[in-house]
XYZ file of C-alpha atoms in Angstrom:
743
model
C 35.597 65.233 88.811
C 36.823 65.174 85.308
C 39.248 62.306 84.020
C 41.904 62.696 81.823
C 42.491 59.824 79.388
C 46.419 59.531 78.823
C 46.571 57.092 76.251
C 44.847 59.218 73.959
C 46.514 62.496 75.553
C 42.900 64.162 75.226
C 42.340 67.216 77.463
C 40.283 66.764 80.766
C 36.715 65.247 80.101
C 34.460 65.095 82.531
C 32.913 61.784 81.203
C 31.167 60.125 83.837
C 27.911 60.055 84.631
C 25.822 60.778 88.190
C 26.887 57.979 90.174
C 23.401 57.289 91.305
C 22.014 56.419 87.839
C 25.250 53.850 87.010
C 24.506 52.305 90.155
C 20.969 51.656 89.130
C 22.472 50.180 86.018
C 24.309 48.438 87.911
C 21.777 46.783 89.820
C 19.222 46.398 86.728
C 16.609 48.806 87.712
C 17.370 51.587 85.424
C 14.794 52.478 83.189
C 16.148 54.755 80.614
C 19.861 52.645 79.645
C 20.122 54.860 76.706
C 20.337 58.204 78.769
C 23.553 56.643 80.388
C 25.002 54.436 78.218
C 26.375 54.238 74.598
C 27.659 56.946 72.771
C 27.489 61.146 73.537
C 28.992 62.725 70.717
C 30.675 66.211 72.223
C 33.108 68.401 70.845
C 36.040 66.672 69.771
C 34.932 62.690 69.776
C 32.589 60.963 72.289
C 31.961 59.708 75.767
C 31.151 55.835 75.753
C 29.847 54.289 78.646
C 28.866 50.869 78.954
C 28.145 48.007 81.663
C 29.222 44.382 80.808
C 29.057 42.329 83.746
C 31.990 39.993 84.158
C 34.408 42.283 81.864
C 37.071 43.895 84.102
C 38.743 46.075 81.562
C 37.057 47.691 78.551
C 38.562 49.269 75.798
C 36.937 51.088 72.717
C 38.179 49.793 69.379
C 37.615 50.939 65.473
C 36.824 48.008 62.728
C 40.349 47.390 62.285
C 40.950 46.418 66.148
C 42.781 49.587 66.924
C 42.426 50.836 70.364
C 40.715 53.933 70.374
C 40.852 54.381 74.421
C 40.731 52.773 77.117
C 37.626 53.344 79.475
C 37.850 54.123 83.169
C 35.828 51.666 85.844
C 33.511 53.675 87.829
C 30.680 53.070 89.870
C 29.487 49.163 90.172
C 31.762 46.619 89.012
C 32.050 46.077 85.466
C 30.660 49.405 84.645
C 33.096 51.640 81.951
C 32.946 55.414 81.212
C 35.752 57.577 79.170
C 36.001 59.795 76.094
C 36.832 59.081 73.057
C 38.684 61.620 71.045
C 37.680 61.617 67.590
C 34.628 59.112 67.663
C 31.996 61.145 65.535
C 28.042 60.701 65.932
C 27.216 57.955 63.526
C 30.492 56.206 63.388
C 31.156 52.671 63.822
C 32.908 51.053 66.952
C 33.135 47.971 68.649
C 34.218 46.995 72.893
C 36.842 44.854 73.579
C 36.632 43.327 77.054
C 38.880 41.460 79.249
C 38.649 39.499 82.808
C 40.895 37.946 85.145
C 44.208 37.247 82.981
C 41.779 35.315 80.660
C 41.943 35.978 76.652
C 40.149 39.023 75.917
C 36.669 39.506 73.331
C 35.077 41.854 71.312
C 31.603 42.574 71.301
C 29.268 45.379 69.868
C 27.768 47.780 72.115
C 23.797 47.586 71.555
C 23.753 51.193 73.090
C 25.141 52.799 69.843
C 22.091 52.113 67.460
C 19.616 54.084 66.895
C 15.287 53.522 67.388
C 13.620 51.056 65.612
C 10.190 51.917 65.543
C 9.647 54.961 63.440
C 7.368 58.383 63.997
C 4.434 56.462 61.790
C 5.201 53.552 64.153
C 4.799 55.162 67.226
C 1.748 57.203 66.324
C 0.026 54.021 64.699
C 0.375 51.871 67.725
C -0.342 54.610 70.415
C -3.730 55.198 67.996
C -4.206 51.429 67.872
C -4.650 51.309 64.328
C -1.152 49.702 63.328
C -2.784 46.777 61.039
C 1.017 45.692 60.498
C 2.240 45.614 63.827
C 3.784 42.213 63.294
C 6.294 43.818 61.038
C 7.748 46.091 63.857
C 6.857 44.201 67.345
C 8.313 40.917 68.179
C 11.689 39.926 67.423
C 12.992 40.004 63.676
C 16.813 39.453 62.512
C 18.061 42.469 60.487
C 20.878 44.355 59.727
C 21.464 47.952 61.398
C 24.002 50.439 60.372
C 25.851 47.124 58.712
C 25.904 44.648 62.012
C 23.701 41.612 61.715
C 21.693 40.907 64.827
C 17.812 40.813 66.190
C 15.639 44.111 66.347
C 13.284 43.674 69.296
C 9.967 45.039 70.276
C 7.397 44.538 73.058
C 4.328 46.611 74.416
C 4.769 46.625 78.088
C 3.754 50.499 78.946
C 3.550 50.009 82.966
C 7.043 48.611 83.157
C 9.304 50.415 84.860
C 12.341 48.271 83.110
C 12.150 45.619 80.266
C 15.272 43.394 79.294
C 15.887 40.854 76.734
C 16.904 37.619 78.262
C 18.652 34.485 76.762
C 21.394 31.971 76.742
C 23.377 35.099 74.584
C 23.459 37.024 77.764
C 23.277 34.188 80.779
C 19.512 34.970 81.204
C 20.841 38.408 82.779
C 18.751 41.098 82.871
C 20.800 43.612 83.956
C 22.894 43.289 80.320
C 20.254 44.016 77.480
C 17.857 46.920 79.074
C 15.535 47.902 76.247
C 14.739 51.970 75.062
C 11.038 52.915 76.136
C 9.118 54.835 73.524
C 7.021 56.579 75.853
C 4.379 57.688 73.152
C 3.346 54.363 72.826
C 4.419 52.293 75.368
C 6.538 49.652 73.426
C 10.443 48.830 74.323
C 12.760 48.127 71.979
C 16.513 46.943 71.568
C 18.621 45.683 68.870
C 20.725 43.356 70.004
C 23.775 42.217 67.584
C 25.483 39.286 66.635
C 22.234 37.084 67.560
C 20.021 35.498 64.633
C 17.432 32.731 64.112
C 16.999 30.154 66.844
C 18.050 31.995 69.818
C 15.970 31.583 72.666
C 14.578 34.370 74.595
C 12.261 35.709 76.875
C 11.368 39.453 78.440
C 12.609 40.037 82.056
C 9.996 42.821 83.167
C 9.841 44.735 86.129
C 6.497 45.818 87.256
C 4.997 49.253 87.680
C 5.681 48.209 91.350
C 9.150 47.491 91.115
C 8.636 43.962 91.343
C 10.504 41.559 89.061
C 7.649 39.832 87.145
C 7.915 36.371 86.035
C 9.879 35.923 82.909
C 7.753 36.300 79.745
C 7.260 34.827 76.305
C 7.190 37.421 73.436
C 3.642 38.001 72.707
C 4.333 38.655 68.963
C 6.947 36.143 68.856
C 6.954 34.066 65.815
C 8.019 30.705 67.002
C 8.127 29.387 70.634
C 10.363 26.319 72.486
C 8.467 23.078 72.205
C 6.687 22.462 75.170
C 6.836 21.992 78.117
C 9.709 24.694 77.618
C 8.158 28.117 77.032
C 10.684 30.399 75.701
C 10.236 32.327 72.391
C 12.708 31.796 69.893
C 13.896 33.888 67.260
C 12.585 33.736 63.643
C 11.706 36.639 61.983
C 8.681 37.187 59.612
C 7.927 33.404 57.476
C 10.392 33.157 54.381
C 8.721 31.307 52.215
C 8.692 31.157 48.075
C 5.042 30.943 47.496
C 3.867 28.490 44.445
C 0.257 29.325 44.825
C -0.470 32.015 42.570
C -2.853 30.464 40.402
C -4.629 29.238 43.528
C -4.549 33.027 44.680
C -5.806 34.345 40.803
C -8.918 31.801 40.754
C -9.693 29.734 43.138
C -9.792 31.347 46.389
C -12.775 33.794 46.681
C -14.217 31.559 49.064
C -16.984 34.256 50.596
C -19.210 33.741 47.112
C -22.012 32.061 49.111
C -22.710 30.093 45.736
C -19.498 28.242 45.819
C -19.280 24.435 47.068
C -18.052 24.762 50.243
C -17.287 21.406 51.875
C -14.668 21.429 54.720
C -12.507 18.844 56.352
C -11.888 19.449 60.167
C -8.066 18.611 61.480
C -6.543 18.545 64.650
C -2.572 17.951 63.303
C -1.642 16.055 66.370
C -3.761 12.974 65.639
C -5.208 12.577 62.208
C -2.079 10.494 61.570
C 0.600 9.311 63.813
C 4.363 8.127 62.553
C 6.554 4.921 64.100
C 6.322 5.080 67.890
C 2.642 7.103 67.818
C 4.910 10.425 67.166
C 3.728 13.424 65.515
C 3.661 13.609 61.816
C 5.608 17.333 60.971
C 3.954 19.940 59.017
C 6.042 18.724 55.899
C 4.710 14.936 56.045
C 1.133 16.216 56.458
C 1.908 18.203 53.360
C 2.372 14.642 51.470
C -0.081 12.472 53.454
C -2.693 14.796 54.380
C -3.073 16.770 51.318
C -3.089 13.542 48.772
C -6.144 12.317 51.319
C -8.283 15.615 50.956
C -7.716 15.594 47.533
C -8.673 12.173 46.787
C -11.732 12.917 49.445
C -12.936 15.697 47.445
C -13.403 18.542 50.401
C -12.844 21.916 49.218
C -11.375 22.774 52.108
C -9.513 22.033 55.222
C -10.119 23.648 58.398
C -7.014 23.151 61.212
C -7.628 23.452 65.075
C -5.671 26.270 66.317
C -2.212 25.946 65.552
C -0.823 29.156 67.279
C 1.579 28.093 69.799
C -0.366 26.886 73.230
C 1.548 25.272 76.338
C -1.227 22.338 77.084
C -1.643 20.082 74.292
C -4.768 18.809 75.849
C -6.084 22.426 75.008
C -6.359 21.280 71.278
C -5.096 24.675 70.399
C -7.830 26.480 72.144
C -5.763 28.304 75.024
C -3.068 29.820 72.772
C -0.226 31.815 74.196
C 1.811 32.536 71.009
C -1.143 34.267 68.676
C 1.732 34.786 66.367
C 3.452 31.553 66.682
C 3.003 28.553 64.894
C 3.057 25.789 66.981
C 6.641 24.281 66.940
C 5.264 20.742 67.621
C 5.040 19.945 64.315
C 8.206 22.104 62.714
C 8.611 25.614 61.701
C 6.502 28.438 60.667
C 8.306 28.144 57.333
C 7.230 24.073 57.148
C 3.400 25.404 57.825
C 4.041 27.699 55.198
C 4.612 25.016 52.922
C 1.826 22.832 53.578
C -0.561 25.446 52.759
C 1.224 26.322 49.649
C 0.598 22.534 49.097
C -2.857 22.309 49.690
C -3.118 25.517 47.476
C -1.526 24.042 44.993
C -4.110 21.082 44.901
C -7.056 23.453 44.854
C -7.593 22.982 48.265
C -8.552 26.403 50.839
C -7.518 26.640 54.145
C -9.394 27.877 57.296
C -7.885 28.538 60.364
C -9.776 28.020 63.777
C -9.045 31.491 65.748
C -9.002 31.865 69.580
C -9.351 35.397 70.115
C -12.140 34.918 72.948
C -9.635 34.502 76.041
C -6.208 33.279 77.014
C -4.385 31.165 79.695
C -3.264 32.302 82.711
C 0.353 30.299 82.585
C 2.886 32.779 83.691
C 5.097 33.158 80.964
C 2.199 34.536 79.073
C -0.125 37.538 78.960
C -1.298 37.792 82.075
C -0.372 40.817 84.141
C 2.187 41.063 81.630
C 3.694 44.506 82.827
C 2.689 43.602 86.682
C -0.844 45.003 85.507
C -3.935 43.921 83.799
C -3.032 45.357 80.119
C -4.050 42.615 77.575
C -6.908 41.320 79.969
C -10.111 43.161 81.435
C -8.587 44.352 84.417
C -12.551 43.895 86.082
C -12.531 40.041 86.981
C -16.875 40.225 85.971
C -15.277 41.103 82.549
C -12.091 39.665 82.340
C -12.040 35.747 83.806
C -14.015 32.794 82.425
C -14.684 30.862 85.633
C -15.927 27.773 83.415
C -12.228 27.452 81.856
C -10.016 29.365 84.352
C -8.720 31.801 81.501
C -8.760 35.314 81.152
C -10.476 37.832 78.410
C -9.590 40.141 76.535
C -10.181 43.879 76.966
C -11.899 44.542 73.983
C -12.215 48.086 75.023
C -8.386 49.104 74.926
C -6.892 50.397 71.427
C -3.614 48.678 71.876
C -5.546 44.967 73.019
C -7.597 45.479 69.940
C -4.827 46.405 67.739
C -3.058 43.395 68.987
C -6.094 41.162 68.132
C -7.016 42.559 64.480
C -3.502 42.653 63.452
C -3.048 38.742 64.295
C -6.085 37.634 62.189
C -4.371 39.835 59.435
C -0.853 37.914 60.248
C -2.348 34.629 59.696
C -3.944 35.895 55.937
C -0.873 37.963 55.104
C 1.806 35.746 56.004
C 0.417 32.017 55.476
C -2.083 32.543 52.972
C -4.562 31.315 54.799
C -8.126 31.726 53.070
C -10.615 31.977 56.266
C -10.549 32.412 59.930
C -12.963 30.416 62.150
C -13.684 32.356 65.585
C -13.669 30.174 68.370
C -16.571 30.596 70.852
C -17.897 34.258 69.620
C -21.032 33.575 72.399
C -18.757 33.913 75.357
C -17.600 37.242 73.687
C -21.175 38.287 72.898
C -22.849 38.452 76.081
C -21.517 39.835 79.582
C -23.678 37.505 81.393
C -22.164 34.249 79.362
C -22.060 31.220 82.194
C -22.415 33.764 84.951
C -24.797 33.911 87.541
C -26.775 36.743 89.080
C -24.381 39.575 90.492
C -21.224 38.152 88.684
C -21.739 40.449 85.812
C -22.089 44.351 85.067
C -24.316 45.604 82.269
C -23.011 47.629 79.418
C -23.761 51.384 79.469
C -27.116 50.499 78.476
C -27.997 48.468 81.017
C -27.895 45.369 78.515
C -26.224 42.211 78.577
C -24.418 42.269 75.545
C -20.470 43.021 75.727
C -20.335 45.849 73.545
C -16.736 46.389 73.026
C -16.466 42.895 71.717
C -18.950 43.256 69.378
C -16.882 46.571 68.015
C -14.053 44.427 67.808
C -15.433 41.752 66.002
C -16.939 44.345 63.556
C -13.688 45.554 63.197
C -11.999 42.625 62.465
C -14.468 41.865 59.872
C -14.185 44.906 58.259
C -10.457 44.818 58.288
C -10.239 41.580 56.674
C -12.769 42.517 53.777
C -10.291 45.795 53.294
C -7.090 43.903 53.166
C -8.015 40.569 52.079
C -11.262 40.566 50.011
C -11.406 37.281 49.184
C -10.638 36.007 52.501
C -13.824 34.499 54.783
C -14.425 34.682 58.527
C -16.829 31.892 60.125
C -18.678 32.658 63.626
C -19.083 29.671 65.952
C -21.998 31.244 67.440
C -23.838 28.937 69.607
C -27.143 31.385 70.384
C -29.797 33.465 68.411
C -27.758 36.433 68.075
C -29.149 38.250 65.578
C -27.217 39.031 61.848
C -24.126 37.362 62.898
C -23.352 36.658 59.063
C -24.503 39.745 57.675
C -22.557 42.865 56.681
C -21.724 45.489 59.333
C -23.185 48.538 57.137
C -26.812 46.594 57.617
C -26.237 46.013 61.245
C -24.830 42.935 61.373
C -21.231 41.647 62.682
C -19.877 41.239 59.391
C -19.141 37.465 59.459
C -19.444 35.463 56.270
C -20.684 32.227 57.789
C -22.103 31.230 60.790
C -22.228 27.849 62.102
C -25.802 25.924 62.853
C -25.458 24.832 66.172
C -29.301 24.177 66.097
C -29.210 21.983 62.854
C -26.573 20.169 64.247
C -28.042 19.359 67.833
C -31.659 18.717 66.489
C -30.342 16.612 63.613
C -28.234 14.593 65.827
C -30.867 13.980 68.361
C -33.471 12.894 65.902
C -30.709 10.593 64.316
C -30.011 8.573 67.997
C -33.353 7.833 68.583
C -34.691 4.483 67.424
C -36.404 4.652 64.305
C -39.408 3.269 65.968
C -39.608 6.475 67.944
C -38.644 8.853 65.141
C -42.132 9.594 64.193
C -42.249 11.537 67.685
C -39.110 13.935 66.833
C -39.989 14.500 63.064
C -40.093 18.401 63.468
C -35.801 17.822 64.632
C -35.194 17.188 60.594
C -37.661 20.034 59.439
C -36.864 22.700 61.787
C -33.890 23.684 60.801
C -35.691 25.253 57.241
C -37.732 27.890 59.367
C -34.489 29.829 60.327
C -32.261 28.316 57.350
C -31.967 31.773 55.689
C -31.474 33.835 58.740
C -27.609 33.704 58.373
C -25.444 32.113 55.807
C -24.807 28.636 57.459
C -22.170 26.089 57.624
C -23.424 22.768 59.042
C -21.349 21.306 61.647
C -20.374 18.033 62.719
C -17.348 19.193 64.695
C -14.576 17.853 66.907
C -17.162 19.064 69.478
C -19.469 16.300 68.535
C -16.916 13.547 69.503
C -15.302 13.911 72.602
C -16.280 14.102 76.589
C -17.946 11.079 76.537
C -20.422 12.184 73.526
C -19.201 9.092 71.567
C -18.070 8.846 67.914
C -20.930 9.879 65.208
C -21.326 5.969 64.042
C -21.491 5.619 67.963
C -24.575 7.778 68.563
C -26.552 5.716 65.699
C -29.090 3.221 66.833
C -29.794 -0.465 66.355
C -26.826 -3.359 65.408
C -24.166 -2.621 63.453
C -25.775 -2.873 59.793
C -28.519 -0.284 61.109
C -25.605 2.119 62.467
C -23.953 2.359 59.206
C -27.034 2.470 57.347
C -28.083 5.655 59.619
C -25.083 6.984 59.677
C -25.115 6.980 55.534
C -28.580 8.149 55.534
C -27.829 11.119 57.709
C -24.478 11.860 55.554
C -26.793 11.658 52.490
C -29.202 14.426 53.838
C -26.273 16.917 55.103
C -24.857 17.003 52.129
C -28.290 17.601 50.046
C -29.976 20.081 52.764
C -28.746 24.117 52.163
C -25.840 25.281 54.188
C -22.075 24.718 53.551
C -20.724 21.416 55.337
C -18.174 20.784 57.870
C -17.042 16.953 59.229
C -14.441 16.317 61.665
C -11.626 14.122 60.685
C -12.588 10.204 61.520
C -15.905 10.766 60.790
C -15.791 10.270 56.740
C -14.942 6.540 57.871
C -17.299 6.155 60.745
C -14.424 5.908 63.079
C -16.218 3.569 66.262
C -13.611 4.961 68.973
C -14.252 8.369 70.744
C -11.509 10.701 69.364
C -8.453 10.780 71.586
C -6.365 13.520 70.350
C -2.844 11.732 72.066
C -3.400 8.845 69.087
C -3.881 8.232 65.066
C -7.181 7.841 63.833
C -8.080 4.526 63.459
C -7.275 4.028 60.021
C -6.797 0.143 60.171
C -11.021 0.143 60.164
C -10.321 0.197 56.032
C -8.218 -2.227 55.971
C -10.661 -5.247 56.976
C -12.356 -7.030 54.465
C -15.748 -6.019 53.167
C -15.119 -2.885 55.704
C -18.359 -0.677 55.895
C -16.071 1.614 57.174
C -15.083 1.706 53.620
C -18.177 2.109 52.175
C -18.678 5.121 54.429
C -15.765 6.716 53.477
C -16.466 6.093 49.634
C -19.888 7.665 50.195
C -18.455 10.904 51.584
C -16.079 11.088 49.027
C -18.772 10.438 46.422
C -20.998 13.030 48.043
C -18.333 15.856 47.981
C -18.042 14.998 44.336
C -22.072 15.222 43.804
C -22.104 18.319 45.834
C -19.790 19.924 43.855
C -20.759 18.676 40.147
C -24.636 19.839 40.390
C -24.883 23.305 41.222
C -28.454 22.911 42.704
C -27.289 21.076 45.424
C -24.845 24.442 46.408
C -25.470 27.118 44.383
C -28.292 28.606 46.372
C -27.092 27.438 49.614
C -27.997 30.655 51.129
C -31.028 31.834 48.818
C -34.859 30.374 49.739
C -35.272 30.624 46.042
C -32.954 27.086 45.988
C -35.448 25.253 48.263
C -38.368 23.517 48.342
C -40.375 21.121 50.552
C -42.222 18.350 48.697
C -43.257 16.200 51.656
C -42.471 16.781 55.399
C -46.142 15.019 56.487
C -45.432 11.599 56.283
C -44.460 11.070 60.466
C -45.674 7.608 60.667
C -42.854 6.060 58.102
C -40.486 9.035 58.752
C -39.903 9.872 54.913
C -38.516 13.604 53.832
C -38.792 14.464 50.199
C -37.477 17.826 49.224
C -35.938 20.035 46.307
C -32.729 21.941 45.681
C -32.389 24.072 42.600
C -29.788 26.364 41.005
C -30.483 29.411 39.045
C -31.257 27.809 36.095
C -34.434 26.282 37.503
C -32.678 22.771 37.487
C -33.962 20.772 40.177
C -32.833 17.627 42.558
C -35.624 15.583 44.418
C -34.037 14.066 47.697
C -36.083 11.699 49.847
C -34.933 10.195 53.119
C -36.487 7.336 54.551
C -35.214 7.026 58.270
C -36.627 3.612 59.021
C -35.263 0.427 58.161
C -38.355 -0.472 56.392
C -37.799 -0.898 52.376
C -40.836 0.919 50.535
C -41.669 -0.003 47.117
C -43.599 2.369 44.666
C -43.665 5.092 47.303
C -45.203 8.058 45.028
C -43.542 11.616 45.465
C -44.794 14.824 43.225
C -42.639 16.259 40.678
C -43.278 19.348 38.210
C -41.548 17.976 35.851
C -42.320 14.983 33.239
C -39.944 12.533 32.221
C -37.054 10.522 33.102
C -35.773 10.433 36.894
C -32.184 9.101 37.362
C -31.079 7.866 40.641
C -27.566 9.898 40.851
C -26.766 8.633 44.211
C -28.402 6.013 46.896
C -26.829 5.746 50.157
C -27.941 2.022 50.526
C -25.757 1.044 47.141
C -23.943 -1.957 47.528
C -20.439 -0.312 47.209
C -21.190 2.110 50.397
C -22.054 -1.500 52.300
C -25.436 -1.071 51.532
C -28.332 -3.773 50.847
C -28.525 -2.340 47.105
C -31.981 -1.889 46.840
C -32.920 1.103 44.968
C -33.983 2.383 41.242
C -31.130 1.092 39.449
C -31.970 2.466 35.760
C -34.296 5.222 36.863
C -38.117 6.232 36.570
C -40.280 7.818 34.455
C -42.706 10.387 35.690
C -46.604 9.973 35.422
C -49.724 12.214 35.066
C -50.540 11.550 38.569
C -50.965 14.281 40.562
C -49.149 13.812 43.930
C -48.165 16.407 46.623
C -49.489 19.174 44.634
C -47.470 18.518 41.736
C -48.724 17.415 38.356
C -46.945 14.579 37.796
C -45.025 11.817 39.981
C -42.621 8.867 40.358
C -42.909 6.043 41.992
C -39.814 4.846 43.984
C -38.121 2.365 45.941
C -37.418 3.843 48.862
C -34.206 1.729 50.326
C -34.236 1.073 54.430
C -32.510 4.133 56.591
C -30.947 5.395 53.350
C -31.174 9.069 51.352
C -31.628 8.893 47.430
C -30.795 11.705 45.326
C -33.124 12.061 41.632
C -32.178 14.101 38.783
C -34.397 15.514 36.266
C -33.039 14.256 32.664
C -35.071 15.968 29.755
């Protein structure tokens, strides 16, 4: 049947589509709306078809508002079709709608706009090597053909239909159905006249024809504040960076010879405002930056800031891998926080969680009705401990999604390093699984070969695109060569957390001093493997939660001994080979176990004669000393930088060792882990002359008893510990001292 549009005096043109397909559009089940809707140029003009629920009449108009043609209702209600004479390919037009005698309104037709992805994008996405995929996927405010709007793109290869829904279209999945790029499984649509701040989700009809729960955008750059779960149009972060000086000279942190002292922070509970409210990113840019600078840390490490539905997960169960959590403000505000830290020469490490994701229905789980992000086999795709899903690392698109996410944080937010969470859970197929609950790899082993390849690829891409950035592995097993280059057979991380050192030394420190003689090896064993990896010594958040108590709470004895033990332990840690990490609150010996629902107990520092203030001052001075003395950091990862002096004094729980720099200069460290002061205690040295006491954790300013070696000591020709000279020291009770040779 043909239709003649009398208002235009055009000849008869068969403009109407297959009626069955029109009804599929009306029911919201047609998977290829661009085949039916939009403009179709023909001789003498174009056919235009639209579907606009709620409209009773539809006209095509030009930019001046002139009616070019009235469209004919056809098929389902609110479906219109007609011939528009003279309307050429690429020529702009708009729609004017009306209903029931109400005022007409005008809209752009989203189906007149061309594709979003270019040929190169499609090729790289299909191949799984689009490392800047975040520039195309997600929701990007942009201008197409002179019209402002937002370009949406989402990967859902098995879906029958995907729509963008939000308040802008009454959450009606029939109205903004997307175009599928079959070559790469991505759905795309430009929606005119919406921009930043619009909430949206994706409505997906799965491969089985069933409607899925509404989904947040996997590459969304912002989400609503929990418990709301919609994505929010934001686009890539817009910030005028002022950290050029830092980027040019201060951010080459993969240099193992640099001092790295990390302050680990949970942004929601470091400090709270009035009525226990969160500090936002901008407030933290003032208060946190000033504090970290004053304390002398070289870095902060943020617990994950990727958006997460459950605050109590601390960010370790993220949904929005590309979205900074909205709990503390916008992505731009987070960029300002990073910039402020950089301007004070402080590096930023971000905890990153590519190991698993939660099962919340608005997230990645069965995104297109099938397991596309998670491994389809529950033996490899489900963590029963955490009730979370494991990524399918062998699928190129999933690997691309994660590798590009790592690069996204380094690119868009100038992050200096990524600490990868729960690496051990990724490396082993039998991680926390009983016999019969896991399947060996193709070689019959328990290693997850796909996860290993993913980690190697991530580290290689970080090195390729951001050669000054670092990656840190939280890996709790003896898996070999975690921090060795991939070309040498390693996983390619720059550093690995030394969980063994942490467990051993904390075990020792929790013993009553009278029993420490039986556990002496816990303080010395770490040097047996100290150079098998490039280590960070971590006293992290994991050690002060779930009933483990605070660091000060772990120490034995009365209050005086507890503080003295902690100070001695910090002195030992800051002088031991390895980079340093301390979770917030530990630096002033907070009594209470960490509670993510409230601020740290800053009031402890205000008490008169506060020992907490003394510990805080000690940590500040340890950071200063660590940075200023090359022997304490330059050869952290080189056995030439360390030498035992005395590990045999088990009965008196005394340990002595040397740290050395490349010039051969030495620093002597002696720790006395009993509450007994020892006078005239001889320690062998290789150099004659004066030895000055650089730091003493028992100093009065730190809350100690002020026993020590004020004024220093002179070396004598008295051979001890196999050395030609020795010095007679006063060892304070429960203390670590640092002696520096002065020529």
